[in-house]
Each structure stands twice: as structure tokens, then as C-alpha cells.
mmCIF file with all atom_site columns, C-alpha atoms in Angstrom:
data_model
loop_
_atom_site.group_PDB
_atom_site.id
_atom_site.type_symbol
_atom_site.label_atom_id
_atom_site.label_alt_id
_atom_site.label_comp_id
_atom_site.label_asym_id
_atom_site.label_entity_id
_atom_site.label_seq_id
_atom_site.pdbx_PDB_ins_code
_atom_site.Cartn_x
_atom_site.Cartn_y
_atom_site.Cartn_z
_atom_site.occupancy
_atom_site.B_iso_or_equiv
_atom_site.pdbx_formal_charge
_atom_site.auth_seq_id
_atom_site.auth_comp_id
_atom_site.auth_asym_id
_atom_site.auth_atom_id
_atom_site.pdbx_PDB_model_num
ATOM 1   C CA . MET T 1 1   ? 144.040 46.079 63.329  1.00 0.00 ? 1   MET T CA 1
ATOM 2   C CA . TRP T 1 2   ? 145.960 45.868 66.597  1.00 0.00 ? 2   TRP T CA 1
ATOM 3   C CA . VAL T 1 3   ? 144.183 44.279 69.563  1.00 0.00 ? 3   VAL T CA 1
ATOM 4   C CA . GLU T 1 4   ? 146.165 43.367 72.651  1.00 0.00 ? 4   GLU T CA 1
ATOM 5   C CA . ILE T 1 5   ? 145.811 42.620 76.350  1.00 0.00 ? 5   ILE T CA 1
ATOM 6   C CA . THR T 1 6   ? 149.146 42.864 78.135  1.00 0.00 ? 6   THR T CA 1
ATOM 7   C CA . GLU T 1 7   ? 150.756 43.169 81.546  1.00 0.00 ? 7   GLU T CA 1
ATOM 8   C CA . GLY T 1 8   ? 153.573 45.284 80.108  1.00 0.00 ? 8   GLY T CA 1
ATOM 9   C CA . GLN T 1 9   ? 153.707 49.076 79.986  1.00 0.00 ? 9   GLN T CA 1
ATOM 10  C CA . LEU T 1 10  ? 151.835 50.683 77.103  1.00 0.00 ? 10  LEU T CA 1
ATOM 11  C CA . SER T 1 11  ? 153.744 52.810 74.604  1.00 0.00 ? 11  SER T CA 1
ATOM 12  C CA . VAL T 1 12  ? 151.699 55.746 73.346  1.00 0.00 ? 12  VAL T CA 1
ATOM 13  C CA . GLU T 1 13  ? 154.431 56.562 70.824  1.00 0.00 ? 13  GLU T CA 1
ATOM 14  C CA . LYS T 1 14  ? 154.618 53.043 69.383  1.00 0.00 ? 14  LYS T CA 1
ATOM 15  C CA . ILE T 1 15  ? 150.847 52.707 69.043  1.00 0.00 ? 15  ILE T CA 1
ATOM 16  C CA . TYR T 1 16  ? 150.499 56.200 67.547  1.00 0.00 ? 16  TYR T CA 1
ATOM 17  C CA . SER T 1 17  ? 153.269 55.540 64.997  1.00 0.00 ? 17  SER T CA 1
ATOM 18  C CA . TRP T 1 18  ? 151.625 52.282 63.951  1.00 0.00 ? 18  TRP T CA 1
ATOM 19  C CA . THR T 1 19  ? 148.266 54.034 63.477  1.00 0.00 ? 19  THR T CA 1
ATOM 20  C CA . VAL T 1 20  ? 149.547 56.745 61.106  1.00 0.00 ? 20  VAL T CA 1
ATOM 21  C CA . LEU T 1 21  ? 148.860 56.137 57.405  1.00 0.00 ? 21  LEU T CA 1
ATOM 22  C CA . GLU T 1 22  ? 149.737 58.439 54.507  1.00 0.00 ? 22  GLU T CA 1
ATOM 23  C CA . ASP T 1 23  ? 146.199 58.364 53.110  1.00 0.00 ? 23  ASP T CA 1
ATOM 24  C CA . CYS T 1 24  ? 144.591 59.291 56.440  1.00 0.00 ? 24  CYS T CA 1
ATOM 25  C CA . GLY T 1 25  ? 144.338 62.924 57.479  1.00 0.00 ? 25  GLY T CA 1
ATOM 26  C CA . ALA T 1 26  ? 143.472 62.258 61.112  1.00 0.00 ? 26  ALA T CA 1
ATOM 27  C CA . VAL T 1 27  ? 144.733 60.194 64.018  1.00 0.00 ? 27  VAL T CA 1
ATOM 28  C CA . VAL T 1 28  ? 142.899 60.260 67.329  1.00 0.00 ? 28  VAL T CA 1
ATOM 29  C CA . LEU T 1 29  ? 144.604 58.606 70.275  1.00 0.00 ? 29  LEU T CA 1
ATOM 30  C CA . PHE T 1 30  ? 142.929 58.176 73.656  1.00 0.00 ? 30  PHE T CA 1
ATOM 31  C CA . SER T 1 31  ? 145.000 57.119 76.643  1.00 0.00 ? 31  SER T CA 1
ATOM 32  C CA . GLY T 1 32  ? 143.123 56.234 79.807  1.00 0.00 ? 32  GLY T CA 1
ATOM 33  C CA . THR T 1 33  ? 145.464 56.924 82.705  1.00 0.00 ? 33  THR T CA 1
ATOM 34  C CA . VAL T 1 34  ? 145.450 56.230 86.429  1.00 0.00 ? 34  VAL T CA 1
ATOM 35  C CA . ARG T 1 35  ? 144.581 59.355 88.398  1.00 0.00 ? 35  ARG T CA 1
ATOM 36  C CA . ASP T 1 36  ? 145.299 59.945 92.074  1.00 0.00 ? 36  ASP T CA 1
ATOM 37  C CA . PHE T 1 37  ? 141.644 60.254 93.133  1.00 0.00 ? 37  PHE T CA 1
ATOM 38  C CA . SER T 1 38  ? 138.275 58.616 92.621  1.00 0.00 ? 38  SER T CA 1
ATOM 39  C CA . ASP T 1 39  ? 134.785 59.514 93.857  1.00 0.00 ? 39  ASP T CA 1
ATOM 40  C CA . GLY T 1 40  ? 134.999 59.371 97.648  1.00 0.00 ? 40  GLY T CA 1
ATOM 41  C CA . ARG T 1 41  ? 138.448 57.803 97.475  1.00 0.00 ? 41  ARG T CA 1
ATOM 42  C CA . PRO T 1 42  ? 141.138 60.498 97.731  1.00 0.00 ? 42  PRO T CA 1
ATOM 43  C CA . GLY T 1 43  ? 144.801 59.592 97.501  1.00 0.00 ? 43  GLY T CA 1
ATOM 44  C CA . VAL T 1 44  ? 144.544 56.677 95.044  1.00 0.00 ? 44  VAL T CA 1
ATOM 45  C CA . THR T 1 45  ? 147.909 54.895 95.067  1.00 0.00 ? 45  THR T CA 1
ATOM 46  C CA . LYS T 1 46  ? 147.293 52.191 92.472  1.00 0.00 ? 46  LYS T CA 1
ATOM 47  C CA . LEU T 1 47  ? 144.772 50.399 90.294  1.00 0.00 ? 47  LEU T CA 1
ATOM 48  C CA . SER T 1 48  ? 144.798 46.655 89.696  1.00 0.00 ? 48  SER T CA 1
ATOM 49  C CA . TYR T 1 49  ? 143.087 45.317 86.577  1.00 0.00 ? 49  TYR T CA 1
ATOM 50  C CA . GLU T 1 50  ? 141.803 41.771 86.026  1.00 0.00 ? 50  GLU T CA 1
ATOM 51  C CA . ALA T 1 51  ? 140.055 40.338 82.992  1.00 0.00 ? 51  ALA T CA 1
ATOM 52  C CA . TYR T 1 52  ? 138.279 37.306 81.686  1.00 0.00 ? 52  TYR T CA 1
ATOM 53  C CA . GLU T 1 53  ? 141.002 37.381 79.047  1.00 0.00 ? 53  GLU T CA 1
ATOM 54  C CA . THR T 1 54  ? 139.615 35.061 76.379  1.00 0.00 ? 54  THR T CA 1
ATOM 55  C CA . VAL T 1 55  ? 136.261 36.828 76.247  1.00 0.00 ? 55  VAL T CA 1
ATOM 56  C CA . ALA T 1 56  ? 137.839 40.268 76.672  1.00 0.00 ? 56  ALA T CA 1
ATOM 57  C CA . PHE T 1 57  ? 140.135 39.693 73.687  1.00 0.00 ? 57  PHE T CA 1
ATOM 58  C CA . GLU T 1 58  ? 137.256 38.393 71.536  1.00 0.00 ? 58  GLU T CA 1
ATOM 59  C CA . ARG T 1 59  ? 135.077 41.390 72.384  1.00 0.00 ? 59  ARG T CA 1
ATOM 60  C CA . MET T 1 60  ? 137.893 43.885 71.818  1.00 0.00 ? 60  MET T CA 1
ATOM 61  C CA . THR T 1 61  ? 138.553 42.269 68.424  1.00 0.00 ? 61  THR T CA 1
ATOM 62  C CA . ASP T 1 62  ? 134.856 42.477 67.529  1.00 0.00 ? 62  ASP T CA 1
ATOM 63  C CA . LEU T 1 63  ? 134.802 46.168 68.511  1.00 0.00 ? 63  LEU T CA 1
ATOM 64  C CA . ALA T 1 64  ? 137.846 46.925 66.354  1.00 0.00 ? 64  ALA T CA 1
ATOM 65  C CA . LYS T 1 65  ? 136.271 45.128 63.382  1.00 0.00 ? 65  LYS T CA 1
ATOM 66  C CA . ARG T 1 66  ? 133.009 47.044 63.897  1.00 0.00 ? 66  ARG T CA 1
ATOM 67  C CA . ALA T 1 67  ? 134.835 50.375 63.960  1.00 0.00 ? 67  ALA T CA 1
ATOM 68  C CA . LEU T 1 68  ? 136.651 49.524 60.728  1.00 0.00 ? 68  LEU T CA 1
ATOM 69  C CA . SER T 1 69  ? 133.444 48.536 58.956  1.00 0.00 ? 69  SER T CA 1
ATOM 70  C CA . GLU T 1 70  ? 130.914 50.994 60.415  1.00 0.00 ? 70  GLU T CA 1
ATOM 71  C CA . PHE T 1 71  ? 132.835 54.274 60.269  1.00 0.00 ? 71  PHE T CA 1
ATOM 72  C CA . GLU T 1 72  ? 133.599 55.736 56.856  1.00 0.00 ? 72  GLU T CA 1
ATOM 73  C CA . GLY T 1 73  ? 137.177 56.312 55.754  1.00 0.00 ? 73  GLY T CA 1
ATOM 74  C CA . MET T 1 74  ? 138.852 54.279 58.474  1.00 0.00 ? 74  MET T CA 1
ATOM 75  C CA . GLY T 1 75  ? 142.525 53.423 58.227  1.00 0.00 ? 75  GLY T CA 1
ATOM 76  C CA . ARG T 1 76  ? 143.839 51.576 61.272  1.00 0.00 ? 76  ARG T CA 1
ATOM 77  C CA . VAL T 1 77  ? 142.427 50.757 64.696  1.00 0.00 ? 77  VAL T CA 1
ATOM 78  C CA . ALA T 1 78  ? 144.364 49.865 67.845  1.00 0.00 ? 78  ALA T CA 1
ATOM 79  C CA . VAL T 1 79  ? 142.675 48.713 71.061  1.00 0.00 ? 79  VAL T CA 1
ATOM 80  C CA . VAL T 1 80  ? 145.236 47.888 73.753  1.00 0.00 ? 80  VAL T CA 1
ATOM 81  C CA . HIS T 1 81  ? 144.466 47.278 77.446  1.00 0.00 ? 81  HIS T CA 1
ATOM 82  C CA . ARG T 1 82  ? 146.840 46.622 80.298  1.00 0.00 ? 82  ARG T CA 1
ATOM 83  C CA . LEU T 1 83  ? 146.291 44.235 83.216  1.00 0.00 ? 83  LEU T CA 1
ATOM 84  C CA . GLY T 1 84  ? 147.982 44.113 86.606  1.00 0.00 ? 84  GLY T CA 1
ATOM 85  C CA . GLU T 1 85  ? 148.986 46.953 88.924  1.00 0.00 ? 85  GLU T CA 1
ATOM 86  C CA . MET T 1 86  ? 149.457 50.552 87.780  1.00 0.00 ? 86  MET T CA 1
ATOM 87  C CA . THR T 1 87  ? 150.209 53.788 89.609  1.00 0.00 ? 87  THR T CA 1
ATOM 88  C CA . PRO T 1 88  ? 148.976 57.345 88.924  1.00 0.00 ? 88  PRO T CA 1
ATOM 89  C CA . GLY T 1 89  ? 150.094 58.638 85.539  1.00 0.00 ? 89  GLY T CA 1
ATOM 90  C CA . GLU T 1 90  ? 150.398 55.219 83.868  1.00 0.00 ? 90  GLU T CA 1
ATOM 91  C CA . SER T 1 91  ? 148.285 54.322 80.825  1.00 0.00 ? 91  SER T CA 1
ATOM 92  C CA . THR T 1 92  ? 145.741 51.559 81.364  1.00 0.00 ? 92  THR T CA 1
ATOM 93  C CA . VAL T 1 93  ? 144.093 51.553 77.939  1.00 0.00 ? 93  VAL T CA 1
ATOM 94  C CA . ILE T 1 94  ? 144.945 53.068 74.574  1.00 0.00 ? 94  ILE T CA 1
ATOM 95  C CA . ILE T 1 95  ? 142.535 53.510 71.688  1.00 0.00 ? 95  ILE T CA 1
ATOM 96  C CA . SER T 1 96  ? 144.108 54.828 68.498  1.00 0.00 ? 96  SER T CA 1
ATOM 97  C CA . VAL T 1 97  ? 142.377 55.262 65.160  1.00 0.00 ? 97  VAL T CA 1
ATOM 98  C CA . SER T 1 98  ? 143.288 56.767 61.831  1.00 0.00 ? 98  SER T CA 1
ATOM 99  C CA . ALA T 1 99  ? 140.729 57.904 59.298  1.00 0.00 ? 99  ALA T CA 1
ATOM 100 C CA . ALA T 1 100 ? 140.453 60.050 56.220  1.00 0.00 ? 100 ALA T CA 1
ATOM 101 C CA . HIS T 1 101 ? 138.878 62.866 58.247  1.00 0.00 ? 101 HIS T CA 1
ATOM 102 C CA . ARG T 1 102 ? 138.796 63.927 61.910  1.00 0.00 ? 102 ARG T CA 1
ATOM 103 C CA . ASP T 1 103 ? 135.046 63.485 62.425  1.00 0.00 ? 103 ASP T CA 1
ATOM 104 C CA . GLN T 1 104 ? 135.243 59.770 61.625  1.00 0.00 ? 104 GLN T CA 1
ATOM 105 C CA . ALA T 1 105 ? 138.359 59.345 63.772  1.00 0.00 ? 105 ALA T CA 1
ATOM 106 C CA . TYR T 1 106 ? 136.764 61.063 66.776  1.00 0.00 ? 106 TYR T CA 1
ATOM 107 C CA . GLU T 1 107 ? 133.492 59.143 66.402  1.00 0.00 ? 107 GLU T CA 1
ATOM 108 C CA . ALA T 1 108 ? 135.234 55.783 66.070  1.00 0.00 ? 108 ALA T CA 1
ATOM 109 C CA . SER T 1 109 ? 137.488 56.484 69.050  1.00 0.00 ? 109 SER T CA 1
ATOM 110 C CA . ARG T 1 110 ? 134.531 57.458 71.230  1.00 0.00 ? 110 ARG T CA 1
ATOM 111 C CA . PHE T 1 111 ? 132.575 54.391 70.112  1.00 0.00 ? 111 PHE T CA 1
ATOM 112 C CA . LEU T 1 112 ? 135.508 52.114 70.949  1.00 0.00 ? 112 LEU T CA 1
ATOM 113 C CA . ILE T 1 113 ? 136.241 53.381 74.463  1.00 0.00 ? 113 ILE T CA 1
ATOM 114 C CA . ASP T 1 114 ? 132.581 53.767 75.467  1.00 0.00 ? 114 ASP T CA 1
ATOM 115 C CA . THR T 1 115 ? 131.615 50.311 74.201  1.00 0.00 ? 115 THR T CA 1
ATOM 116 C CA . LEU T 1 116 ? 134.749 48.691 75.635  1.00 0.00 ? 116 LEU T CA 1
ATOM 117 C CA . LYS T 1 117 ? 133.933 50.010 79.109  1.00 0.00 ? 117 LYS T CA 1
ATOM 118 C CA . LYS T 1 118 ? 130.352 48.698 78.868  1.00 0.00 ? 118 LYS T CA 1
ATOM 119 C CA . SER T 1 119 ? 130.892 45.309 77.248  1.00 0.00 ? 119 SER T CA 1
ATOM 120 C CA . VAL T 1 120 ? 134.411 43.975 77.832  1.00 0.00 ? 120 VAL T CA 1
ATOM 121 C CA . PRO T 1 121 ? 134.941 41.915 81.026  1.00 0.00 ? 121 PRO T CA 1
ATOM 122 C CA . ILE T 1 122 ? 137.779 43.902 82.590  1.00 0.00 ? 122 ILE T CA 1
ATOM 123 C CA . TRP T 1 123 ? 137.585 44.929 86.262  1.00 0.00 ? 123 TRP T CA 1
ATOM 124 C CA . LYS T 1 124 ? 139.610 47.392 88.294  1.00 0.00 ? 124 LYS T CA 1
ATOM 125 C CA . LYS T 1 125 ? 140.440 47.412 91.974  1.00 0.00 ? 125 LYS T CA 1
ATOM 126 C CA . GLU T 1 126 ? 141.280 50.801 93.454  1.00 0.00 ? 126 GLU T CA 1
ATOM 127 C CA . SER T 1 127 ? 143.742 51.212 96.320  1.00 0.00 ? 127 SER T CA 1
ATOM 128 C CA . TRP T 1 128 ? 143.784 54.530 98.169  1.00 0.00 ? 128 TRP T CA 1
ATOM 129 C CA . MET T 1 129 ? 145.034 55.900 101.461 1.00 0.00 ? 129 MET T CA 1
ATOM 130 C CA . GLY T 1 130 ? 141.884 54.708 103.271 1.00 0.00 ? 130 GLY T CA 1
ATOM 131 C CA . GLY T 1 131 ? 141.700 51.164 101.884 1.00 0.00 ? 131 GLY T CA 1
ATOM 132 C CA . SER T 1 132 ? 141.012 49.250 98.697  1.00 0.00 ? 132 SER T CA 1
ATOM 133 C CA . ASP T 1 133 ? 137.947 48.005 96.867  1.00 0.00 ? 133 ASP T CA 1
ATOM 134 C CA . TRP T 1 134 ? 136.744 47.171 93.396  1.00 0.00 ? 134 TRP T CA 1
ATOM 135 C CA . GLY T 1 135 ? 135.861 50.137 91.203  1.00 0.00 ? 135 GLY T CA 1
ATOM 136 C CA . LEU T 1 136 ? 132.351 51.433 91.719  1.00 0.00 ? 136 LEU T CA 1
ATOM 137 C CA . GLY T 1 137 ? 129.927 48.913 90.222  1.00 0.00 ? 137 GLY T CA 1
ATOM 138 C CA . ALA T 1 138 ? 132.594 46.222 89.720  1.00 0.00 ? 138 ALA T CA 1
ATOM 139 C CA . ASN T 1 139 ? 133.616 42.938 91.347  1.00 0.00 ? 139 ASN T CA 1
ATOM 140 C CA . SER T 1 140 ? 136.612 40.676 91.019  1.00 0.00 ? 140 SER T CA 1
ATOM 141 C CA . VAL T 1 141 ? 136.358 38.214 88.136  1.00 0.00 ? 141 VAL T CA 1
ATOM 142 C CA . LYS T 1 142 ? 136.862 35.517 90.785  1.00 0.00 ? 142 LYS T CA 1
ATOM 143 C CA . GLU T 1 143 ? 133.725 36.728 92.608  1.00 0.00 ? 143 GLU T CA 1
ATOM 144 C CA . THR T 1 144 ? 131.400 36.647 89.576  1.00 0.00 ? 144 THR T CA 1
#
């Protein structure tokens, strides 16, 4: 299990290579990347991520453990999130899972990213040509 919160760039290749196991026939890797637009906010220039790091790490670890125990045939699970400023095209989060079969790998990957977004205290601030504000439905950790 690989769980990490970092301010450094994320390496899709490194995480993918770590996830591969000889007895697993599937690897699913999801990379959430910064895009250059958001609803009503064209021309996004950067995203800034903050987290309540202690709780975020604990919850990410719990999610990884749940995926390993609740989905059949699991091999490895990586849940890696980046903090700080990122520009369009950069990875902000990587979920990578290996499993005996593709169905389990896809299901576990979807569970991990969907549950992470709902339950892990990580917030994003969007900056675009017309201004900046916290992502829709989010506030700075300092404001909560």
C-alpha cells in the first residue's frame, strides 16, 4: 500500500511501475489533472490545494485498506495527492490499483477516487483570468 501527500510533482510512471505485480492481470491508473477551465471560470491558470494533512493522510490510508480488503483479488493500491500550486496539465491526484481481473481494478479505483473526493479534507482554490476563489462548494481549511 502506498499512501502519500506531497508538494512534489507526481510521477505516473513511478506509481504505475510500483503497482504492477506478476500475479495481477489488471492495473488501473487514474490521474486527476488540472484543466484550463471550470464551470463559469474560463481560462483557469492554476489550482492551489490545501489539506488538513493529518486527517487527510489517515482517511486516505483507511480508504486504501478498505479497497484491499473489500475488493476481491486485489494486489497493490496507491493513493497519492499533491498539495500546493499546479498549472493545467499537471497531476493533482493519482489512484493506481492492481488486481487479478479488470472488473475489480476498475471498481476499486472508482471507489477510491469517489470516496476520497467526498471524505478527505483537501480543498482547492481555482485561479482564472477573471479572479480566484475556492472550488465550488469548498472553503480554505483556515476558514473552516
